């Protein structure tokens, strides 16, 4: 009898019956509201996921979309917008272009955050290289957790940057708008990398002190102070390319000035309250 069952199972699998049954089982699981991730994980462990459902199932299991079907379309729209914002920022920064292959685009997006790794190597003060590597791995992991949190509010961070710049320096604000630069600067890259590669290594640790405790709104002040500190040079620029060239060549001395001003600005209660009120209003 056992041999007969084994033969039958092998025969069904050979002609495709088993995959049909597995597909039906998965379809039943996918009809549950909300989706049961435990059951879906068990299915993946036991069976091969049918190709037609693989993309959707992976997104659920990797927490890209929620288990609640009524929220999935909205969340994916947000994910798409986030992807497009970062892609646009990479184009503006001339890291990718229309001819960049898809897999290299994804690599560039990851590298936008991995700039932090290069900077962190110079920031961590440990004599033993082995200990330094261990510390760097875990500190970087923690910083990435904070970056993941701020990703959800990148849009608000940008809007606050516009509003604060207009309040602090109307002339510069209008000039950047006029040359079509204000809304096209690579804020996504700046925020995701916490200004690694923009602010010099000797000064950036002061900013990251705040990031480690989740105070990522300081990035708004770093962005605004960077622009206002460079205002004399930026007012002479007539294109976004010239703006980026200026920002990408900040000296160590200027970096120190920017960081100190940004920290001082966020510590001023009035300015901080303004940003907090904006976030509360748009939450």
C-alpha positions as MATLAB code, in Angstrom:
seq = 'XXXXXXXXXXXXXXXXXXXXXXXXXXXXXXXXXXXXXXXXXXXXXXXXXXXXXXXXXXXXXXXXXXXXXXXXXXXXXXXXXXXXXXXXXXXXXXXXXXXXXXXXXXXXXXXXXXXXXXXXXXXXXXXXXXXXXXXXXXXXXXXXXXXXXXXXXXXXXXXXXXXXXXXXXXXXXXXXXXXXXXXXXXXXXXXXXXXXXXXXXXXXXXXXXXXXXXXXXXXXXXXXXXXXXXXXXXXXXXXXXXXXXXXXXXXXXXXXXXXXXXXXXXXXXXXXXXXXXXXXXXX';
ca = [
       0.000    0.000    0.000;
       2.865    2.370    0.880;
       4.565    1.684   -2.434;
       1.283    2.349   -4.218;
       0.877    5.721   -2.448;
       4.468    6.679   -3.232;
       3.963    5.723   -6.869;
       0.728    7.736   -6.973;
       2.413   10.787   -5.403;
       5.292   10.589   -7.854;
       2.873   10.202  -10.745;
       0.759   13.182   -9.631;
       3.870   15.298   -9.218;
       5.128   14.259  -12.637;
       1.928   15.259  -14.423;
       1.544   18.443  -12.389;
      -1.314   17.460  -10.076;
       0.694   18.128   -6.931;
       1.507   21.674   -7.971;
      -2.182   22.215   -8.673;
      -3.080   21.120   -5.147;
      -0.362   23.316   -3.655;
      -1.628   26.253   -5.662;
      -5.155   25.702   -4.348;
      -3.844   25.480   -0.786;
      -1.978   28.759   -1.179;
      -5.006   30.451   -2.711;
      -7.027   29.466    0.358;
      -4.363   30.989    2.613;
      -4.296   34.170    0.545;
      -8.038   34.607    1.001;
      -7.704   34.855    4.781;
      -8.295   38.312    6.260;
      -5.891   39.371    7.575;
      -3.236   37.157    6.040;
      -1.655   34.703    8.456;
       2.105   35.112    8.042;
       2.846   32.046   10.154;
       0.863   29.817    7.803;
       2.391   31.485    4.759;
       5.889   30.922    6.139;
       5.083   27.261    6.719;
       3.844   26.979    3.149;
       7.131   28.423    1.851;
       9.105   25.975    3.964;
       7.182   22.970    2.706;
       6.462   23.834   -0.912;
       7.692   25.793   -3.892;
       5.717   29.001   -4.253;
       3.802   29.166   -7.557;
       5.417   31.782   -9.783;
       2.192   33.744  -10.206;
       2.003   34.398   -6.442;
       5.702   34.644   -5.598;
       6.090   38.414   -5.961;
       3.071   39.148   -3.784;
       3.984   36.558   -1.169;
       7.557   37.743   -0.868;
       6.375   41.306   -0.323;
       4.133   40.160    2.514;
       6.776   37.989    4.170;
       9.460   40.679    3.865;
       7.129   43.278    5.451;
       7.041   45.365    2.287;
       3.257   45.337    2.384;
       0.992   44.662    5.396;
      -1.159   41.603    6.015;
      -4.272   43.781    5.817;
      -5.517   43.773    2.226;
      -7.268   47.136    2.534;
      -3.904   48.834    3.196;
      -1.732   47.066    0.634;
      -2.456   49.305   -2.348;
      -1.818   52.464   -0.335;
       1.439   51.158    1.135;
       2.734   50.083   -2.280;
       1.909   53.528   -3.651;
       4.041   54.999   -0.865;
       6.843   52.527   -1.598;
       6.711   53.459   -5.279;
       6.859   57.176   -4.502;
       9.827   56.627   -2.183;
      11.619   54.622   -4.883;
      10.973   57.289   -7.512;
      12.151   60.078   -5.193;
      15.440   58.320   -4.542;
      15.841   57.456   -8.221;
      15.298   61.111   -9.125;
      17.831   62.197   -6.506;
      20.412   59.802   -7.951;
      19.810   61.260  -11.407;
      20.221   64.815  -10.145;
      23.447   63.822   -8.405;
      24.559   62.211  -11.703;
      25.091   58.846  -10.040;
      22.756   57.189  -12.560;
      21.307   58.157  -15.936;
      18.898   56.799  -18.566;
      21.457   54.208  -19.644;
      22.201   52.779  -16.198;
      21.273   49.102  -15.989;
      18.557   48.222  -13.439;
      20.818   46.172  -11.164;
      23.272   49.080  -10.985;
      20.441   51.459  -10.061;
      19.626   49.274   -7.050;
      23.308   49.137   -6.120;
      23.518   52.930   -6.305;
      20.476   53.256   -4.035;
      22.084   51.009   -1.462;
      25.371   52.865   -1.798;
      23.573   56.102   -0.964;
      23.282   54.780    2.585;
      26.550   52.854    2.543;
      28.410   56.162    2.297;
      27.909   56.089    6.032;
      30.165   53.033    6.251;
      33.082   54.815    4.616;
      32.641   57.827    6.871;
      32.199   55.712    9.990;
      35.594   54.102    9.439;
      37.210   57.487   10.043;
      34.871   58.455   12.866;
      35.325   55.395   15.105;
      38.334   55.841   17.355;
      39.605   52.321   18.086;
      43.237   51.252   17.761;
      42.678   47.557   17.043;
      41.518   47.096   13.451;
      39.664   43.900   14.359;
      37.783   45.619   17.189;
      37.146   48.575   14.912;
      35.533   46.330   12.299;
      33.291   44.722   14.912;
      32.272   48.076   16.378;
      31.714   49.491   12.918;
      29.453   46.600   11.898;
      27.173   46.930   14.905;
      27.133   50.726   15.029;
      26.350   50.847   11.324;
      23.534   48.340   11.832;
      22.077   50.591   14.509;
      22.399   53.683   12.336;
      20.636   51.889    9.490;
      17.723   51.183   11.841;
      17.443   54.920   12.461;
      17.668   55.599    8.721;
      14.822   53.145    8.131;
      12.708   55.116   10.603;
      13.406   58.458    8.951;
      12.636   57.048    5.488;
       8.947   57.215    6.351;
       9.222   60.955    6.936;
      11.591   62.016    4.165;
       8.781   63.965    2.500;
       8.124   65.897    5.711;
      11.840   66.509    6.196;
      12.019   68.024    2.717;
       8.930   70.186    3.209;
      10.316   71.428    6.526;
      13.596   72.234    4.792;
      11.785   74.390    2.221;
       9.731   76.165    4.887;
      12.678   76.798    7.192;
      14.907   78.071    4.384;
      12.214   80.513    3.281;
      11.947   81.750    6.865;
      15.711   82.076    7.345;
      16.761   83.474    3.954;
      14.040   84.614    1.549;
      16.516   85.897   -1.038;
      18.347   82.585   -1.272;
      15.056   80.679   -1.255;
      13.720   82.680   -4.210;
      16.994   82.341   -6.109;
      16.996   78.544   -5.765;
      13.375   78.436   -6.898;
      14.159   80.706   -9.848;
      16.950   78.484  -11.183;
      14.817   75.372  -10.603;
      17.174   74.003   -7.953;
      15.336   74.123   -4.630;
      12.970   71.219   -5.272;
      15.499   69.174   -7.240;
      18.415   68.968   -4.838;
      19.260   65.370   -3.774;
      17.669   65.639   -0.326;
      16.933   61.900   -0.310;
      20.617   61.043   -0.600;
      21.576   63.644    1.990;
      19.017   62.359    4.471;
      19.521   58.624    3.830;
      23.292   58.993    4.231;
      22.928   61.498    7.101;
      25.162   63.847    5.081;
      28.034   61.368    4.777;
      30.174   62.509    1.865;
      28.854   66.073    2.144;
      29.946   67.098    5.630;
      33.601   66.277    6.324;
      34.443   63.308    8.541;
      35.936   65.460   11.270;
      32.629   67.207   11.955;
      29.893   64.742   11.046;
      30.125   62.733   14.279;
      28.418   65.601   16.116;
      25.411   65.188   13.826;
      25.384   61.430   14.204;
      25.355   61.846   17.984;
      21.802   63.091   17.471;
      20.912   60.418   14.896;
      21.814   57.607   17.311;
      19.009   58.724   19.633;
      16.498   59.144   16.822;
      16.726   62.943   16.585;
      16.886   62.824   12.797;
      15.090   66.150   12.432;
      18.485   67.742   12.897;
      19.032   66.836    9.240;
      16.592   69.624    8.347;
      18.838   72.134   10.068;
      21.988   70.697    8.511;
      20.410   71.091    5.064;
      19.227   74.649    5.682;
      22.431   75.793    7.391;
      24.500   74.259    4.589;
      22.602   76.367    2.064;
      22.641   79.569    4.104;
      26.322   79.214    4.989;
      27.156   78.907    1.294;
      24.655   81.612    0.275;
      27.257   83.998   -1.190;
      28.498   81.301   -3.556;
      25.053   79.851   -4.245;
      23.589   83.220   -5.236;
      26.132   83.310   -8.048;
      25.114   79.880   -9.349;
      22.818   79.772  -12.355;
      22.089   76.037  -12.489;
      21.605   73.072  -10.198;
      24.887   71.605  -11.466;
      26.758   74.639  -10.163;
      24.861   74.388   -6.876;
      25.883   70.742   -6.456;
      29.502   71.466   -7.353;
      29.602   74.067   -4.597;
      27.958   71.835   -1.990;
      30.108   68.834   -2.877;
      33.303   70.784   -2.245;
      32.705   71.942    1.309;
      35.937   72.355    3.263;
      36.606   70.950    6.719;
      36.463   74.433    8.196;
      33.092   75.151    6.582;
      31.800   71.735    7.676;
      32.608   72.582   11.275;
      30.793   75.910   10.972;
      27.727   74.231    9.435;
      27.524   71.510   12.078;
      27.905   73.907   14.998;
      25.276   76.259   13.562;
      22.871   73.372   12.917;
      23.190   72.114   16.489;
      22.761   75.623   17.841;
      19.683   76.132   15.658;
      17.931   72.965   16.768;
      18.611   73.859   20.387;
      16.800   77.166   20.000;
      13.348   76.442   21.360;
      11.458   78.638   18.922;
      12.881   77.019   15.820;
      12.502   73.523   17.236;
       8.874   74.185   18.131;
       8.222   75.381   14.602;
       9.486   72.102   13.144;
       7.641   70.013   15.747;
       4.418   71.869   14.985;
       4.880   71.220   11.275;
       5.381   67.493   11.853;
       2.352   67.340   14.144;
       0.223   69.206   11.630;
       1.150   66.847    8.788;
       1.091   63.575   10.734;
];
